[in-house]
Coordinates of C-alpha atoms and ligand atoms in Angstrom, one line a residue:
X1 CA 71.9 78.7 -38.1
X2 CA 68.5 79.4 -39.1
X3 CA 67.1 77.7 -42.3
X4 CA 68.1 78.9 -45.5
X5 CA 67.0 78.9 -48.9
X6 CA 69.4 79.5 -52.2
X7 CA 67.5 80.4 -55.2
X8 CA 69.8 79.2 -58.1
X9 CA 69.3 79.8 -61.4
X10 CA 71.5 77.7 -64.4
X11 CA 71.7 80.0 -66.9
X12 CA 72.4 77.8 -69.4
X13 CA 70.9 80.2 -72.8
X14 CA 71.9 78.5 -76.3
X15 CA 74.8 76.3 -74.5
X16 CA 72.8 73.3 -73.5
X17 CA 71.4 72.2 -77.1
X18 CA 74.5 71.8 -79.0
X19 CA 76.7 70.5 -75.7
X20 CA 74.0 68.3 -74.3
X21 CA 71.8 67.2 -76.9
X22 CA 73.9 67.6 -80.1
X23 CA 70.9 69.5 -81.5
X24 CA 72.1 73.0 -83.0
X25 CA 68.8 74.3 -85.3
X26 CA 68.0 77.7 -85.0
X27 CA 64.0 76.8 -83.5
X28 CA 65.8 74.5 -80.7
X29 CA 68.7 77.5 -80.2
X30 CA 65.9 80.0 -79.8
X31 CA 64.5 78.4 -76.5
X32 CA 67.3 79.3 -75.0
X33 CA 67.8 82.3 -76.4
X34 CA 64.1 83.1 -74.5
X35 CA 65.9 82.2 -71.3
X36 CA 68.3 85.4 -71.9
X37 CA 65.9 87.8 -73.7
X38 CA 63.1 87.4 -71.7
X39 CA 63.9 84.8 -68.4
X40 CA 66.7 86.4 -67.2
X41 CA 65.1 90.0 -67.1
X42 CA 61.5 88.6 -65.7
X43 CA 63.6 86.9 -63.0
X44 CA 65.9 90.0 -61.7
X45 CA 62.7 92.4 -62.2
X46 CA 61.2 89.3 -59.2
X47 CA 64.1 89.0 -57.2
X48 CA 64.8 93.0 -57.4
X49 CA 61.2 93.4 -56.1
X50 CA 61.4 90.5 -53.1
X51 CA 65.3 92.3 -52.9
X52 CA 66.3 88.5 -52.5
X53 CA 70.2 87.6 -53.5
X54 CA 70.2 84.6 -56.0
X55 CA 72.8 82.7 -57.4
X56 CA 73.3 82.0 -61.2
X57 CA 75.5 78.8 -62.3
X58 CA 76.8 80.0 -66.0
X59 CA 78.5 78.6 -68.6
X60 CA 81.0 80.9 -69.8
X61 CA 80.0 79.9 -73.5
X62 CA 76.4 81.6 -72.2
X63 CA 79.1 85.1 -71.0
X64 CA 80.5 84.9 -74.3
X65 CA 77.3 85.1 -76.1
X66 CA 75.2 87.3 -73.6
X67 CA 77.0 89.6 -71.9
X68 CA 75.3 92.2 -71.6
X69 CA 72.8 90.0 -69.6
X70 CA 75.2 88.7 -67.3
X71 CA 76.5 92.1 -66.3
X72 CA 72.9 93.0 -65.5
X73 CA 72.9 89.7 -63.6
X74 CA 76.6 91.1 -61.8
X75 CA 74.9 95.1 -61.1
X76 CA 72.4 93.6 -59.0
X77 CA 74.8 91.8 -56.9
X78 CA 73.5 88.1 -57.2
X79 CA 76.2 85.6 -57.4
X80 CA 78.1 84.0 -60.2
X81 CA 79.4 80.4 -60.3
X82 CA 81.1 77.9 -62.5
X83 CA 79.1 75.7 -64.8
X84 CA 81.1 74.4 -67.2
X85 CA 82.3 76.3 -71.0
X86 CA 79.8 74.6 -73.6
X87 CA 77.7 73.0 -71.1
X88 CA 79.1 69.2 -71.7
X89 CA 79.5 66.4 -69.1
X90 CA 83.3 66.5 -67.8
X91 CA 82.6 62.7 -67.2
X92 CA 84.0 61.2 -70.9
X93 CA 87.1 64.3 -70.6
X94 CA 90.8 63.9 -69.9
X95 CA 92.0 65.2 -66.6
X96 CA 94.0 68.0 -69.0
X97 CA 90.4 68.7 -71.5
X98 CA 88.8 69.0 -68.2
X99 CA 91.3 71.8 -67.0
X100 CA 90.7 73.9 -70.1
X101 CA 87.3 73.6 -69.7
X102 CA 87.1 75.0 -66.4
X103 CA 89.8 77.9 -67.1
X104 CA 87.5 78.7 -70.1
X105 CA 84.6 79.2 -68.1
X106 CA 86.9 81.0 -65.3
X107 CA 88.6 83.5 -68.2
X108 CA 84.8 84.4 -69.6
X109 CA 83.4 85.7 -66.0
X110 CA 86.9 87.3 -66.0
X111 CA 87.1 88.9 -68.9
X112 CA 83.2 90.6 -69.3
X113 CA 82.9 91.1 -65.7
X114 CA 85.6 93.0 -64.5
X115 CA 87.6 90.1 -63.5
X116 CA 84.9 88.7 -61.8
X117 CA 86.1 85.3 -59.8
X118 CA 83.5 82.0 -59.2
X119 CA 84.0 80.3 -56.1
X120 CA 81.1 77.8 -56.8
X121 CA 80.3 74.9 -58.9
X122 CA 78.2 73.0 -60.5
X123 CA 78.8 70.5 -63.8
X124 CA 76.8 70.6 -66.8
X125 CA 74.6 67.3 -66.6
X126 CA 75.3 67.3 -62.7
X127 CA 77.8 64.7 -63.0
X128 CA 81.5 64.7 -61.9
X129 CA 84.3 62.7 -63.4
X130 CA 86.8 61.5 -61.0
X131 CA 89.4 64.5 -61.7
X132 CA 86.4 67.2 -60.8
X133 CA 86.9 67.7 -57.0
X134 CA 90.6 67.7 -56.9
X135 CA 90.8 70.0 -59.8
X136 CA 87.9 72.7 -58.4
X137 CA 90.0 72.4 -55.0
X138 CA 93.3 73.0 -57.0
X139 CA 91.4 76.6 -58.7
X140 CA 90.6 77.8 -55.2
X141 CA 86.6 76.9 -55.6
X142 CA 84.7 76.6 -51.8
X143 CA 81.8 75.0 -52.8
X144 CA 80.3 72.4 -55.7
X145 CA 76.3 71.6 -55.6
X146 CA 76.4 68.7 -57.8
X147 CA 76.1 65.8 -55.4
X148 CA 72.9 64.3 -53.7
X149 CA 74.6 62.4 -50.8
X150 CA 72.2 64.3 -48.2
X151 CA 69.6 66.1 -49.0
X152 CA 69.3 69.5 -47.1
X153 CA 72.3 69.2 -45.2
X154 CA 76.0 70.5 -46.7
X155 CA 78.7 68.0 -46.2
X156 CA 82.4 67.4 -46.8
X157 CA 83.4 66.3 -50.7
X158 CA 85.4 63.3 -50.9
X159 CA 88.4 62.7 -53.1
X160 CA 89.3 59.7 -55.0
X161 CA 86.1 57.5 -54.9
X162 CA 86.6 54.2 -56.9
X163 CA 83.2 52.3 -58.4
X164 CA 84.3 49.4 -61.0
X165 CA 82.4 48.0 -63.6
X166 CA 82.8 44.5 -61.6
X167 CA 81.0 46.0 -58.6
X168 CA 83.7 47.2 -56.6
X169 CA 83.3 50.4 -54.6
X170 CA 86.0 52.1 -52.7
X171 CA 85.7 55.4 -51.1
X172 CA 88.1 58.0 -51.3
X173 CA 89.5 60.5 -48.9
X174 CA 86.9 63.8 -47.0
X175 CA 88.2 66.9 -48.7
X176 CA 88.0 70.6 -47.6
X177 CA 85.2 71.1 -50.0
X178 CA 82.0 72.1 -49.3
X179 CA 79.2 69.8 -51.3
X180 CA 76.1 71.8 -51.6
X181 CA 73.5 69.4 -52.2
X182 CA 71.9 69.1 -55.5
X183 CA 68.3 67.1 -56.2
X184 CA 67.1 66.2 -59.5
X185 CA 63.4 66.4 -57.6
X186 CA 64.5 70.8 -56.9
X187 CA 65.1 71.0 -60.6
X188 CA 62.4 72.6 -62.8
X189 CA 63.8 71.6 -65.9
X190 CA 63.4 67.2 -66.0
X191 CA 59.8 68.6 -64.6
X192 CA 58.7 71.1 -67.0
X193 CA 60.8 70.8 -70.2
X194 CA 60.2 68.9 -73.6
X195 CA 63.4 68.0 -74.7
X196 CA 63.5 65.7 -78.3
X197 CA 66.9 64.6 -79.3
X198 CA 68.6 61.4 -79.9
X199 CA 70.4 61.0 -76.4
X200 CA 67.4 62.5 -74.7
X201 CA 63.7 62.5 -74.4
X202 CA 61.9 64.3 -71.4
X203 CA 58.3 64.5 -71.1
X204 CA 58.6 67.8 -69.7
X205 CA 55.5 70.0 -70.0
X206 CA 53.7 69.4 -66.2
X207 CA 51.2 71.7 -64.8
X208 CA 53.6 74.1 -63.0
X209 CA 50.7 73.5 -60.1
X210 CA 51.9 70.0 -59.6
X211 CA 55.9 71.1 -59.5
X212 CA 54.9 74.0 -57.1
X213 CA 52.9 72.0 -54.6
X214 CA 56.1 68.9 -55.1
X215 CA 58.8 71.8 -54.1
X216 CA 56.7 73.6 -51.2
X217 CA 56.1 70.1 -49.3
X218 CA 59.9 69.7 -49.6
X219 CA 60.2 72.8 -48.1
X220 CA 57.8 72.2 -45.3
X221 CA 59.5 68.8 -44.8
X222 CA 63.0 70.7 -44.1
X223 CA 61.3 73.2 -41.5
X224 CA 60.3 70.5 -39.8
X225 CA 62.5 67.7 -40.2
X226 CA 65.9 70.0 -40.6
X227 CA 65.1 73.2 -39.3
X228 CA 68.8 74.2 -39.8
X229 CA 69.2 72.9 -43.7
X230 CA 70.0 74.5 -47.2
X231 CA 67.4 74.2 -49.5
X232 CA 69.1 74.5 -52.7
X233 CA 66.3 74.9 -55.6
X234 CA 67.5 74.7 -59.3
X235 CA 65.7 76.7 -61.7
X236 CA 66.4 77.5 -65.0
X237 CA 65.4 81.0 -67.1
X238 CA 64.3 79.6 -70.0
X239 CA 61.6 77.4 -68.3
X240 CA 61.0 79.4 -65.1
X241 CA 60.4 82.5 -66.8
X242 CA 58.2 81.5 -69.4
X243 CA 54.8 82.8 -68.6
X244 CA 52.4 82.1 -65.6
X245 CA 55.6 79.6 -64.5
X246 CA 57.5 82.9 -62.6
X247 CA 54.6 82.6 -59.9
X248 CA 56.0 79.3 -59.3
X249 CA 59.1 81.2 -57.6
X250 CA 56.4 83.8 -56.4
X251 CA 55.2 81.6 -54.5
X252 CA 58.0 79.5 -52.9
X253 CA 59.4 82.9 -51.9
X254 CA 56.4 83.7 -50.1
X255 CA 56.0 80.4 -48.4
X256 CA 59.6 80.4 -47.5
X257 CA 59.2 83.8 -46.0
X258 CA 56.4 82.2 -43.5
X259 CA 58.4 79.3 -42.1
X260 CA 60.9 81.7 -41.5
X261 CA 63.5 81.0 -43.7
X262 CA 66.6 83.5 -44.9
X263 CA 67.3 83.5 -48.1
X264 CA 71.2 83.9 -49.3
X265 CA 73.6 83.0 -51.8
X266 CA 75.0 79.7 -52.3
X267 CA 78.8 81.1 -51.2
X268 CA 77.1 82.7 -48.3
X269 CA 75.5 79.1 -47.4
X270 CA 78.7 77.2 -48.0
X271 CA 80.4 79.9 -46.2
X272 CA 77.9 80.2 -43.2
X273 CA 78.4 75.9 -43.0
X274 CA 82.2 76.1 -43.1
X275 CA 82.4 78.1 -40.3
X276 CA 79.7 76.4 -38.1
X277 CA 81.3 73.1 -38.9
X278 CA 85.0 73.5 -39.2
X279 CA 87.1 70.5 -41.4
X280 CA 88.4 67.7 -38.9
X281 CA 91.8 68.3 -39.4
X282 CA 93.9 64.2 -39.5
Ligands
ZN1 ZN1 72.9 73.5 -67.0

């Protein structure tokens, strides 16, 4: 398998203030109300021209409010996948609050996109409670990208992992789910965004130079070091496709293109891996 490249966008809009933060004012709503208006459209007009299949991870709070965006998002084939309703950590829920949440999410891409079905994953805040694998495996999912266990290569989830608060650790049970891996160092927005709230402050606001030249070594690093890996890159629309920032992507695609990479969808990846690297059976 040649190296591959998902593009993944977490089209988060309004969602992440009020679920993450707790900050709901209009000025702090409207930054991610950009990501919709203006991101979103910047980004498919890029991806149309490269004709380069994407995946968006979407809350279905952000199909609720936009979906006229998301169908745009559907027309021009990219990929839908799970990321929560409101955009809050499943970590503090109940196995059963959890559930809802993820049905929720399931029903929106459902309902405004022609019964549209996610098979992918990946929680608000990156973080999984206990419950998450078993329950994603119980809904039919193939793939979550929330854990950073490797780095560019796809590996087995496990099941029923035990960490106590006086040090033990206990690992569970290798499930037939694929984990995509995910890297706080391939997301734009710890890089790039200024967030201000009580649970929260990021710096945000580097030279998108510094992030580009950061991700493109990463990239070299794999086509050298693991020719055959999945680079999974998170960006989001409402920092991405702010201005001169787009030519960030511009230019990962075009350096991806030269070390020969193909770029595809993060079901196609997780699909691709599966059946290169079938589950050991007990
Ligand atoms: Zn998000």
């Amino acid at each position: 398998m040649a190296g591959t490249i998902c593009l993944t966008f977490h089209f988060d809009a309004v969602s992440l203030y009020p679920g993450m933060f707790g900050v709901t004012s209009p000025s702090t709503a409207s930054r991610g109300e950009f990501g919709a208006r203006v991101g979103v459209p910047r980004i498919l007009d890029l991806l149309r021209r490269e004709d380069i299949p994407a995946t968006f991870f979407v809350p279905g709070l952000t199909v609720d409010t936009f979906p006229e965006v998301c169908k745009a998002i559907r027309d021009q084939g990219h990929e839908f996948a799970h990321h929560g309703y409101r955009h809050v950590s499943p970590v503090p829920m109940t196995e059963q609050e959890e559930r809802e949440e993820l049905l929720r999410g399931i029903d929106a891409m459902e309902r405004h996109l022609d019964g549209y079905r996610p098979y992918g994953y990946c929680s608000p805040a990156s973080d999984l409670s206990p419950n998450s694998i078993r329950l994603l495996r119980e809904e039919g999912f193939v793939y979550d990208a929330t854990m950073c266990a490797n780095d560019f290569s796809p590996y087995w989830c496990r099941e029923g992992d035990k960490l106590g608060t006086d040090g033990s650790i206990t690992f569970g049970q290798t499930v037939p789910l694929v984990s995509l891996p995910f890297s706080w160092t391939l997301d734009d927005f710890p890089q790039m965004e200024l967030v201000l709230s009580s649970s929260l402050t990021l710096e945000g606001n580097r030279d998108p130079k510094v992030c580009e030249r950061m991700w493109l070594e990463d990239m070299d690093f794999m086509s050298k070091e693991v020719p055959d890996g999945v680079f999974v890159m998170c960006f989001h629309p409402q920092v991405i496709g702010r201005g001169a920032r787009i030519r960030v992507v511009e230019n990962m695609i075009r350096k991806g293109r030269e070390l020969g990479f193909e770029f595809t969808t993060c079901l196609d990846a997780a699909q691709q891996w599966k059946a290169a690297n079938p589950f050991p059976e007990a």
